[in-house]
PDB file of C-alpha atoms in Angstrom:
ATOM      1  CA  MET A   1      87.503  70.555  82.295  1.00 41.00           C
ATOM      2  CA  SER A   2      90.273  72.912  83.525  1.00 54.00           C
ATOM      3  CA  SER A   3      92.532  71.613  85.824  1.00 86.00           C
ATOM      4  CA  SER A   4      92.265  74.766  88.137  1.00 88.00           C
ATOM      5  CA  ALA A   5      89.611  76.094  90.207  1.00 92.00           C
ATOM      6  CA  PHE A   6      89.486  79.365  91.775  1.00 95.00           C
ATOM      7  CA  TYR A   7      89.571  80.040  95.636  1.00 96.00           C
ATOM      8  CA  VAL A   8      87.903  83.354  96.993  1.00 97.00           C
ATOM      9  CA  TYR A   9      89.058  85.216  99.848  1.00 97.00           C
ATOM     10  CA  CYS A  10      86.768  88.099 100.232  1.00 96.00           C
ATOM     11  CA  ILE A  11      84.710  90.683  98.348  1.00 97.00           C
ATOM     12  CA  ALA A  12      85.590  94.322  98.512  1.00 96.00           C
ATOM     13  CA  GLU A  13      84.555  97.726  96.584  1.00 95.00           C
ATOM     14  CA  SER A  14      86.624  97.706  93.090  1.00 93.00           C
ATOM     15  CA  VAL A  15      87.875 100.956  93.902  1.00 92.00           C
ATOM     16  CA  ALA A  16      89.784  99.129  96.772  1.00 87.00           C
ATOM     17  CA  THR A  17      91.811  97.328  93.962  1.00 88.00           C
ATOM     18  CA  ALA A  18      93.770 100.472  93.055  1.00 85.00           C
ATOM     19  CA  GLN A  19      94.889 100.830  96.648  1.00 87.00           C
ATOM     20  CA  LEU A  20      95.623  97.082  97.006  1.00 90.00           C
ATOM     21  CA  PRO A  21      96.987  95.677  93.974  1.00 88.00           C
ATOM     22  CA  ALA A  22      97.169  91.818  94.049  1.00 84.00           C
ATOM     23  CA  GLU A  23     100.933  91.653  93.763  1.00 85.00           C
ATOM     24  CA  SER A  24     101.244  93.809  97.102  1.00 88.00           C
ATOM     25  CA  LEU A  25      99.131  91.273  99.051  1.00 91.00           C
ATOM     26  CA  PRO A  26     100.741  88.360 101.317  1.00 92.00           C
ATOM     27  CA  ALA A  27     101.020  84.705  99.705  1.00 92.00           C
ATOM     28  CA  ALA A  28      98.048  82.922  98.458  1.00 94.00           C
ATOM     29  CA  ILE A  29      96.556  79.936  99.993  1.00 95.00           C
ATOM     30  CA  GLU A  30      99.052  77.882  97.659  1.00 93.00           C
ATOM     31  CA  GLU A  31     102.573  78.954  97.576  1.00 87.00           C
ATOM     32  CA  ASP A  32     102.962  78.959  93.729  1.00 86.00           C
ATOM     33  CA  ALA A  33      99.760  80.824  92.946  1.00 91.00           C
ATOM     34  CA  LYS A  34      98.919  84.489  92.434  1.00 93.00           C
ATOM     35  CA  LEU A  35      96.354  86.450  93.984  1.00 94.00           C
ATOM     36  CA  GLU A  36      93.667  88.357  91.402  1.00 94.00           C
ATOM     37  CA  TRP A  37      91.095  90.564  91.844  1.00 95.00           C
ATOM     38  CA  VAL A  38      87.990  89.481  89.779  1.00 96.00           C
ATOM     39  CA  THR A  39      85.906  92.863  89.008  1.00 95.00           C
ATOM     40  CA  VAL A  40      82.356  93.358  88.380  1.00 96.00           C
ATOM     41  CA  ASN A  41      81.373  97.101  88.228  1.00 94.00           C
ATOM     42  CA  LYS A  42      81.318  98.285  91.867  1.00 95.00           C
ATOM     43  CA  LEU A  43      82.480  95.032  93.265  1.00 96.00           C
ATOM     44  CA  ALA A  44      85.490  92.794  93.184  1.00 96.00           C
ATOM     45  CA  ALA A  45      86.546  89.095  94.552  1.00 96.00           C
ATOM     46  CA  LEU A  46      90.040  88.414  95.482  1.00 96.00           C
ATOM     47  CA  THR A  47      90.812  85.164  93.960  1.00 96.00           C
ATOM     48  CA  SER A  48      93.702  82.552  93.434  1.00 95.00           C
ATOM     49  CA  GLU A  49      93.903  79.504  91.250  1.00 94.00           C
ATOM     50  CA  VAL A  50      94.204  76.078  93.187  1.00 93.00           C
ATOM     51  CA  PRO A  51      94.378  72.742  91.631  1.00 92.00           C
ATOM     52  CA  GLN A  52      91.068  70.961  91.171  1.00 88.00           C
ATOM     53  CA  GLU A  53      92.477  67.531  92.284  1.00 86.00           C
ATOM     54  CA  THR A  54      93.167  69.092  95.524  1.00 87.00           C
ATOM     55  CA  TYR A  55      90.059  71.390  96.140  1.00 86.00           C
ATOM     56  CA  SER A  56      87.495  69.434  94.611  1.00 82.00           C
ATOM     57  CA  GLU A  57      84.582  68.816  97.023  1.00 81.00           C
ATOM     58  CA  GLU A  58      85.764  65.106  97.918  1.00 83.00           C
ATOM     59  CA  ARG A  59      89.573  65.662  97.995  1.00 85.00           C
ATOM     60  CA  LEU A  60      88.915  68.764 100.006  1.00 86.00           C
ATOM     61  CA  ALA A  61      87.081  67.049 102.660  1.00 85.00           C
ATOM     62  CA  ALA A  62      89.760  64.404 102.929  1.00 87.00           C
ATOM     63  CA  HIS A  63      92.402  67.070 103.250  1.00 87.00           C
ATOM     64  CA  LEU A  64      90.535  68.736 106.160  1.00 87.00           C
ATOM     65  CA  THR A  65      91.102  65.755 108.112  1.00 88.00           C
ATOM     66  CA  ASP A  66      94.656  66.568 107.964  1.00 89.00           C
ATOM     67  CA  ALA A  67      95.132  68.875 110.917  1.00 91.00           C
ATOM     68  CA  THR A  68      98.872  70.333 109.599  1.00 93.00           C
ATOM     69  CA  TRP A  69      97.481  70.474 105.989  1.00 91.00           C
ATOM     70  CA  THR A  70      94.385  72.551 107.245  1.00 91.00           C
ATOM     71  CA  ALA A  71      96.384  74.827 109.611  1.00 93.00           C
ATOM     72  CA  ILE A  72      98.664  75.920 107.051  1.00 94.00           C
ATOM     73  CA  ARG A  73      96.027  77.033 104.671  1.00 94.00           C
ATOM     74  CA  ALA A  74      93.644  78.279 106.989  1.00 94.00           C
ATOM     75  CA  MET A  75      96.411  80.669 108.465  1.00 95.00           C
ATOM     76  CA  ARG A  76      96.862  81.661 104.790  1.00 95.00           C
ATOM     77  CA  HIS A  77      93.633  82.314 104.058  1.00 96.00           C
ATOM     78  CA  GLU A  78      93.365  84.519 107.346  1.00 95.00           C
ATOM     79  CA  THR A  79      96.537  86.413 106.800  1.00 95.00           C
ATOM     80  CA  VAL A  80      95.308  87.451 103.437  1.00 95.00           C
ATOM     81  CA  VAL A  81      91.753  88.564 104.669  1.00 95.00           C
ATOM     82  CA  GLU A  82      93.058  90.440 107.744  1.00 94.00           C
ATOM     83  CA  TYR A  83      95.608  92.419 105.535  1.00 94.00           C
ATOM     84  CA  VAL A  84      92.930  93.626 103.213  1.00 94.00           C
ATOM     85  CA  ALA A  85      90.277  93.965 105.867  1.00 93.00           C
ATOM     86  CA  LYS A  86      92.801  96.385 107.834  1.00 91.00           C
ATOM     87  CA  ARG A  87      92.877  98.571 104.567  1.00 92.00           C
ATOM     88  CA  ALA A  88      89.248  98.527 103.021  1.00 93.00           C
ATOM     89  CA  THR A  89      86.022  97.421 103.957  1.00 94.00           C
ATOM     90  CA  VAL A  90      85.603  93.752 102.947  1.00 95.00           C
ATOM     91  CA  ILE A  91      83.083  90.841 103.397  1.00 96.00           C
ATOM     92  CA  PRO A  92      85.266  87.945 104.447  1.00 96.00           C
ATOM     93  CA  LEU A  93      84.466  84.487 102.985  1.00 95.00           C
ATOM     94  CA  ARG A  94      84.846  81.360 104.940  1.00 92.00           C
ATOM     95  CA  PHE A  95      87.749  79.058 104.356  1.00 92.00           C
ATOM     96  CA  GLY A  96      87.258  76.772 101.430  1.00 89.00           C
ATOM     97  CA  THR A  97      84.981  78.897  99.316  1.00 92.00           C
ATOM     98  CA  ILE A  98      85.823  77.506  95.719  1.00 92.00           C
ATOM     99  CA  TYR A  99      84.599  78.177  92.088  1.00 94.00           C
ATOM    100  CA  LEU A 100      85.416  76.030  89.209  1.00 90.00           C
ATOM    101  CA  GLU A 101      85.366  79.006  86.783  1.00 92.00           C
ATOM    102  CA  ARG A 102      86.066  82.425  86.857  1.00 93.00           C
ATOM    103  CA  SER A 103      82.633  83.097  85.224  1.00 95.00           C
ATOM    104  CA  GLY A 104      81.112  81.579  88.371  1.00 95.00           C
ATOM    105  CA  ILE A 105      82.746  84.427  90.548  1.00 96.00           C
ATOM    106  CA  LYS A 106      81.493  87.180  87.812  1.00 97.00           C
ATOM    107  CA  GLN A 107      78.002  85.699  87.965  1.00 96.00           C
ATOM    108  CA  MET A 108      77.887  85.703  91.947  1.00 96.00           C
ATOM    109  CA  LEU A 109      79.175  89.414  91.942  1.00 97.00           C
ATOM    110  CA  THR A 110      76.730  90.318  89.413  1.00 96.00           C
ATOM    111  CA  GLU A 111      73.756  88.530  91.081  1.00 95.00           C
ATOM    112  CA  LYS A 112      74.363  89.721  94.629  1.00 95.00           C
ATOM    113  CA  ALA A 113      75.550  92.977  93.781  1.00 96.00           C
ATOM    114  CA  ARG A 114      73.032  94.793  95.728  1.00 96.00           C
ATOM    115  CA  GLU A 115      73.104  92.562  98.582  1.00 95.00           C
ATOM    116  CA  PHE A 116      76.987  92.945  98.753  1.00 96.00           C
ATOM    117  CA  GLU A 117      76.779  96.615  98.247  1.00 96.00           C
ATOM    118  CA  GLU A 118      74.244  97.078 101.190  1.00 95.00           C
ATOM    119  CA  LEU A 119      76.512  95.097 103.392  1.00 95.00           C
ATOM    120  CA  ILE A 120      79.734  96.647 102.681  1.00 95.00           C
ATOM    121  CA  GLU A 121      77.830 100.185 103.383  1.00 94.00           C
ATOM    122  CA  HIS A 122      76.687  98.789 106.539  1.00 94.00           C
ATOM    123  CA  LEU A 123      80.276  97.524 107.582  1.00 95.00           C
ATOM    124  CA  ARG A 124      82.156 100.453 106.466  1.00 94.00           C
ATOM    125  CA  GLY A 125      84.167 102.058 109.337  1.00 93.00           C
ATOM    126  CA  ARG A 126      83.374  99.166 111.601  1.00 94.00           C
ATOM    127  CA  GLU A 127      85.655  96.235 112.918  1.00 94.00           C
ATOM    128  CA  GLU A 128      85.088  92.948 114.900  1.00 96.00           C
ATOM    129  CA  TRP A 129      86.594  92.544 118.363  1.00 97.00           C
ATOM    130  CA  GLY A 130      86.293  89.451 120.407  1.00 97.00           C
ATOM    131  CA  VAL A 131      85.845  89.405 124.281  1.00 97.00           C
ATOM    132  CA  ASN A 132      86.709  86.068 125.950  1.00 95.00           C
ATOM    133  CA  VAL A 133      85.511  85.445 129.682  1.00 95.00           C
ATOM    134  CA  TYR A 134      87.458  83.298 131.788  1.00 94.00           C
ATOM    135  CA  CYS A 135      86.864  82.100 135.312  1.00 90.00           C
ATOM    136  CA  ASP A 136      89.496  80.806 137.964  1.00 88.00           C
ATOM    137  CA  ARG A 137      87.489  78.457 139.854  1.00 82.00           C
ATOM    138  CA  ALA A 138      89.600  78.332 142.955  1.00 81.00           C
ATOM    139  CA  VAL A 139      89.526  82.436 143.327  1.00 84.00           C
ATOM    140  CA  LEU A 140      85.763  82.434 142.607  1.00 78.00           C
ATOM    141  CA  LEU A 141      85.086  79.742 145.201  1.00 72.00           C
ATOM    142  CA  SER A 142      87.303  81.462 147.797  1.00 73.00           C
ATOM    143  CA  SER A 143      85.571  84.941 147.181  1.00 65.00           C
ATOM    144  CA  ILE A 144      81.869  83.569 146.538  1.00 68.00           C
ATOM    145  CA  THR A 145      80.573  84.540 150.067  1.00 63.00           C
ATOM    146  CA  SER A 146      81.189  88.233 149.235  1.00 64.00           C
ATOM    147  CA  VAL A 147      80.326  88.097 145.551  1.00 67.00           C
ATOM    148  CA  SER A 148      76.993  86.184 146.060  1.00 69.00           C
ATOM    149  CA  PRO A 149      74.023  88.254 147.503  1.00 65.00           C
ATOM    150  CA  VAL A 150      72.540  85.052 148.933  1.00 63.00           C
ATOM    151  CA  LEU A 151      75.655  83.833 150.728  1.00 62.00           C
ATOM    152  CA  ARG A 152      76.445  87.297 151.824  1.00 68.00           C
ATOM    153  CA  ASP A 153      73.077  87.449 153.569  1.00 68.00           C
ATOM    154  CA  LEU A 154      73.505  84.029 155.105  1.00 58.00           C
ATOM    155  CA  VAL A 155      77.015  85.037 156.185  1.00 57.00           C
ATOM    156  CA  GLU A 156      75.542  88.084 158.051  1.00 57.00           C
ATOM    157  CA  ARG A 157      72.850  86.166 159.557  1.00 61.00           C
ATOM    158  CA  ALA A 158      75.238  83.316 160.568  1.00 52.00           C
ATOM    159  CA  GLN A 159      77.305  86.022 162.488  1.00 60.00           C
ATOM    160  CA  GLN A 160      74.260  87.138 164.601  1.00 60.00           C
ATOM    161  CA  ALA A 161      72.880  83.804 165.229  1.00 61.00           C
ATOM    162  CA  PRO A 162      73.326  81.627 168.503  1.00 71.00           C
ATOM    163  CA  PRO A 163      76.221  79.183 168.037  1.00 65.00           C
ATOM    164  CA  GLY A 164      74.238  76.136 167.342  1.00 65.00           C
ATOM    165  CA  GLN A 165      72.117  77.847 164.453  1.00 62.00           C
ATOM    166  CA  SER A 166      75.266  79.524 163.297  1.00 62.00           C
ATOM    167  CA  TYR A 167      77.119  76.109 162.791  1.00 54.00           C
ATOM    168  CA  LEU A 168      74.002  74.926 160.838  1.00 59.00           C
ATOM    169  CA  MET A 169      74.130  77.922 158.731  1.00 57.00           C
ATOM    170  CA  GLN A 170      77.931  77.658 158.130  1.00 61.00           C
ATOM    171  CA  LYS A 171      77.425  74.062 156.719  1.00 61.00           C
ATOM    172  CA  LYS A 172      74.556  75.288 154.524  1.00 63.00           C
ATOM    173  CA  ILE A 173      76.831  78.250 153.244  1.00 58.00           C
ATOM    174  CA  GLU A 174      79.599  75.650 152.346  1.00 61.00           C
ATOM    175  CA  THR A 175      76.989  73.331 150.451  1.00 63.00           C
ATOM    176  CA  LEU A 176      75.779  76.494 148.509  1.00 63.00           C
ATOM    177  CA  LYS A 177      79.277  77.537 147.195  1.00 66.00           C
ATOM    178  CA  VAL A 178      79.482  75.532 144.253  1.00 69.00           C
ATOM    179  CA  ASP A 179      75.811  76.570 143.074  1.00 73.00           C
ATOM    180  CA  GLU A 180      76.204  80.010 143.758  1.00 74.00           C
ATOM    181  CA  SER A 181      79.493  80.219 141.909  1.00 75.00           C
ATOM    182  CA  ARG A 182      77.691  79.109 139.022  1.00 83.00           C
ATOM    183  CA  VAL A 183      75.084  81.479 139.515  1.00 84.00           C
ATOM    184  CA  ALA A 184      77.741  84.211 139.736  1.00 84.00           C
ATOM    185  CA  VAL A 185      79.439  83.310 136.719  1.00 87.00           C
ATOM    186  CA  ASN A 186      76.281  83.624 134.759  1.00 89.00           C
ATOM    187  CA  ARG A 187      75.305  86.763 136.009  1.00 89.00           C
ATOM    188  CA  ILE A 188      78.704  88.260 135.479  1.00 91.00           C
ATOM    189  CA  VAL A 189      78.781  86.925 131.780  1.00 94.00           C
ATOM    190  CA  ASP A 190      75.301  88.519 131.075  1.00 95.00           C
ATOM    191  CA  GLN A 191      76.519  91.870 132.679  1.00 93.00           C
ATOM    192  CA  VAL A 192      79.592  91.926 130.363  1.00 96.00           C
ATOM    193  CA  GLU A 193      77.352  91.205 127.268  1.00 97.00           C
ATOM    194  CA  GLU A 194      74.556  93.646 128.077  1.00 95.00           C
ATOM    195  CA  LYS A 195      77.409  96.384 128.973  1.00 96.00           C
ATOM    196  CA  LEU A 196      79.456  95.913 125.757  1.00 97.00           C
ATOM    197  CA  LYS A 197      76.186  95.735 123.751  1.00 96.00           C
ATOM    198  CA  THR A 198      75.583  99.456 124.832  1.00 95.00           C
ATOM    199  CA  GLN A 199      79.204 100.244 123.382  1.00 95.00           C
ATOM    200  CA  SER A 200      78.764  98.476 120.031  1.00 96.00           C
ATOM    201  CA  ASP A 201      76.483  98.235 117.036  1.00 95.00           C
ATOM    202  CA  GLU A 202      75.786  94.381 117.206  1.00 95.00           C
ATOM    203  CA  ALA A 203      76.766  91.691 119.301  1.00 96.00           C
ATOM    204  CA  ARG A 204      76.983  87.812 119.063  1.00 96.00           C
ATOM    205  CA  ARG A 205      77.300  85.318 121.788  1.00 95.00           C
ATOM    206  CA  LEU A 206      79.595  82.437 120.331  1.00 94.00           C
ATOM    207  CA  ARG A 207      79.411  78.783 120.979  1.00 90.00           C
ATOM    208  CA  ILE A 208      82.204  77.118 122.956  1.00 87.00           C
ATOM    209  CA  LEU A 209      82.842  73.860 121.320  1.00 76.00           C
ATOM    210  CA  ASN A 210      85.129  72.539 123.891  1.00 70.00           C
ATOM    211  CA  VAL A 211      85.953  73.189 127.333  1.00 67.00           C
ATOM    212  CA  GLU A 212      89.138  75.568 127.362  1.00 66.00           C
ATOM    213  CA  THR A 213      91.135  75.878 130.483  1.00 66.00           C
ATOM    214  CA  THR A 214      94.077  78.400 130.242  1.00 69.00           C
ATOM    215  CA  GLU A 215      96.534  80.020 132.435  1.00 71.00           C
ATOM    216  CA  HIS A 216      93.647  82.575 132.723  1.00 72.00           C
ATOM    217  CA  GLY A 217      91.201  80.021 134.056  1.00 79.00           C
ATOM    218  CA  GLU A 218      88.220  78.105 132.375  1.00 88.00           C
ATOM    219  CA  LEU A 219      86.641  79.675 129.202  1.00 93.00           C
ATOM    220  CA  LYS A 220      83.078  80.623 130.284  1.00 91.00           C
ATOM    221  CA  ALA A 221      81.868  82.836 127.463  1.00 94.00           C
ATOM    222  CA  LYS A 222      82.864  84.099 123.902  1.00 95.00           C
ATOM    223  CA  PHE A 223      81.338  87.383 122.357  1.00 97.00           C
ATOM    224  CA  ALA A 224      82.038  88.932 119.121  1.00 97.00           C
ATOM    225  CA  PHE A 225      81.186  92.716 119.017  1.00 98.00           C
ATOM    226  CA  LEU A 226      80.819  95.002 115.833  1.00 97.00           C
ATOM    227  CA  VAL A 227      82.474  98.210 116.843  1.00 96.00           C
ATOM    228  CA  GLN A 228      82.837 101.505 115.026  1.00 95.00           C
ATOM    229  CA  ARG A 229      86.402 102.596 114.784  1.00 94.00           C
ATOM    230  CA  SER A 230      85.696 105.834 116.124  1.00 94.00           C
ATOM    231  CA  ASP A 231      84.144 104.394 119.236  1.00 95.00           C
ATOM    232  CA  PHE A 232      86.758 101.730 119.816  1.00 96.00           C
ATOM    233  CA  GLU A 233      88.316 103.589 122.765  1.00 96.00           C
ATOM    234  CA  GLU A 234      85.170 103.902 124.739  1.00 96.00           C
ATOM    235  CA  PHE A 235      84.427 100.282 123.857  1.00 97.00           C
ATOM    236  CA  ARG A 236      87.964  99.116 125.352  1.00 97.00           C
ATOM    237  CA  ASP A 237      87.333 101.442 128.385  1.00 97.00           C
ATOM    238  CA  ALA A 238      84.100  99.495 129.175  1.00 97.00           C
ATOM    239  CA  ALA A 239      85.737  96.358 128.858  1.00 96.00           C
ATOM    240  CA  GLU A 240      88.648  97.428 131.097  1.00 96.00           C
ATOM    241  CA  GLN A 241      86.187  98.703 133.784  1.00 96.00           C
ATOM    242  CA  LEU A 242      84.536  95.443 133.676  1.00 96.00           C
ATOM    243  CA  ALA A 243      87.631  93.713 134.176  1.00 95.00           C
ATOM    244  CA  ARG A 244      88.546  95.599 137.162  1.00 94.00           C
ATOM    245  CA  GLU A 245      84.996  95.068 138.798  1.00 90.00           C
ATOM    246  CA  HIS A 246      85.386  91.397 138.678  1.00 92.00           C
ATOM    247  CA  GLN A 247      88.938  90.647 138.839  1.00 90.00           C
ATOM    248  CA  ALA A 248      88.647  89.985 142.653  1.00 86.00           C
ATOM    249  CA  ALA A 249      86.016  87.189 141.771  1.00 86.00           C
ATOM    250  CA  GLY A 250      88.377  85.231 139.656  1.00 88.00           C
ATOM    251  CA  ILE A 251      86.918  86.691 136.418  1.00 91.00           C
ATOM    252  CA  ARG A 252      89.415  87.739 133.644  1.00 93.00           C
ATOM    253  CA  LEU A 253      88.453  89.481 130.499  1.00 95.00           C
ATOM    254  CA  GLU A 254      90.417  89.114 127.207  1.00 95.00           C
ATOM    255  CA  LEU A 255      89.960  91.528 124.356  1.00 96.00           C
ATOM    256  CA  THR A 256      91.275  90.237 120.759  1.00 95.00           C
ATOM    257  CA  GLY A 257      91.220  91.826 117.629  1.00 93.00           C
ATOM    258  CA  PRO A 258      90.573  93.623 115.234  1.00 94.00           C
ATOM    259  CA  TRP A 259      88.986  90.743 113.029  1.00 93.00           C
ATOM    260  CA  PRO A 260      87.422  90.583 109.862  1.00 93.00           C
ATOM    261  CA  VAL A 261      83.790  90.756 110.178  1.00 94.00           C
ATOM    262  CA  TYR A 262      83.069  86.818 109.948  1.00 93.00           C
ATOM    263  CA  ASN A 263      80.458  86.777 112.863  1.00 94.00           C
ATOM    264  CA  PHE A 264      78.208  89.693 111.376  1.00 93.00           C
ATOM    265  CA  ILE A 265      77.510  88.293 107.968  1.00 89.00           C
ATOM    266  CA  GLN A 266      75.050  85.929 106.601  1.00 81.00           C
ATOM    267  CA  LEU A 267      75.572  84.947 103.037  1.00 73.00           C
TER     268      LEU A 267
END
């Protein structure tokens, strides 16, 4: 058995290899390895050799528990894929895609040729953009009586009610602020999704694995959008308009990308 395996980064059309020779690409996942295009007819997979003793299924699982080891190699993987994706239409593969033999890569390209070619055609001229929605809880709570239709109505009624009734209504308003803040965030997140869907070809709402709190507030939603390059300015303008509309409520939108289209392929 060979001591080397083959790490696969992405799949592209073989014509892209002429404009992207392997020696012009960023460093491979292992420092002493060389990148190589494995070509079958119209398709090519970008690969590099890696030691089997490190990248066997069992050993790789153990290495992935080492945060430093994983972060370095995940960054190298991402750097390679992003470099190629900015210059050609690619199908990005997830971190840790390994083949024991070069022949296995060729077999994969042969057996899935039609699927890959159709997917590349679907992705042509498109990029993945991310939108993160953050909420500053303190700002939202301070402005919720104007943001929430329910509380806005209660405030107006309290202002017109007799003193005793007005006092009770004010107490009710304070009690409802937290719940209405939650409702308002969900409503705004849905609005962001629906608006930006109309400016993109596809959309995905991504899972938030851990509660993230940043200088912008608490992360409430993450989206991925598949956007045609020719339509990006309209997409960005729509995102900026949404950000302006909800800024006073403590909502901040963060636009990230372009990224390789990981969230719009299923292999």
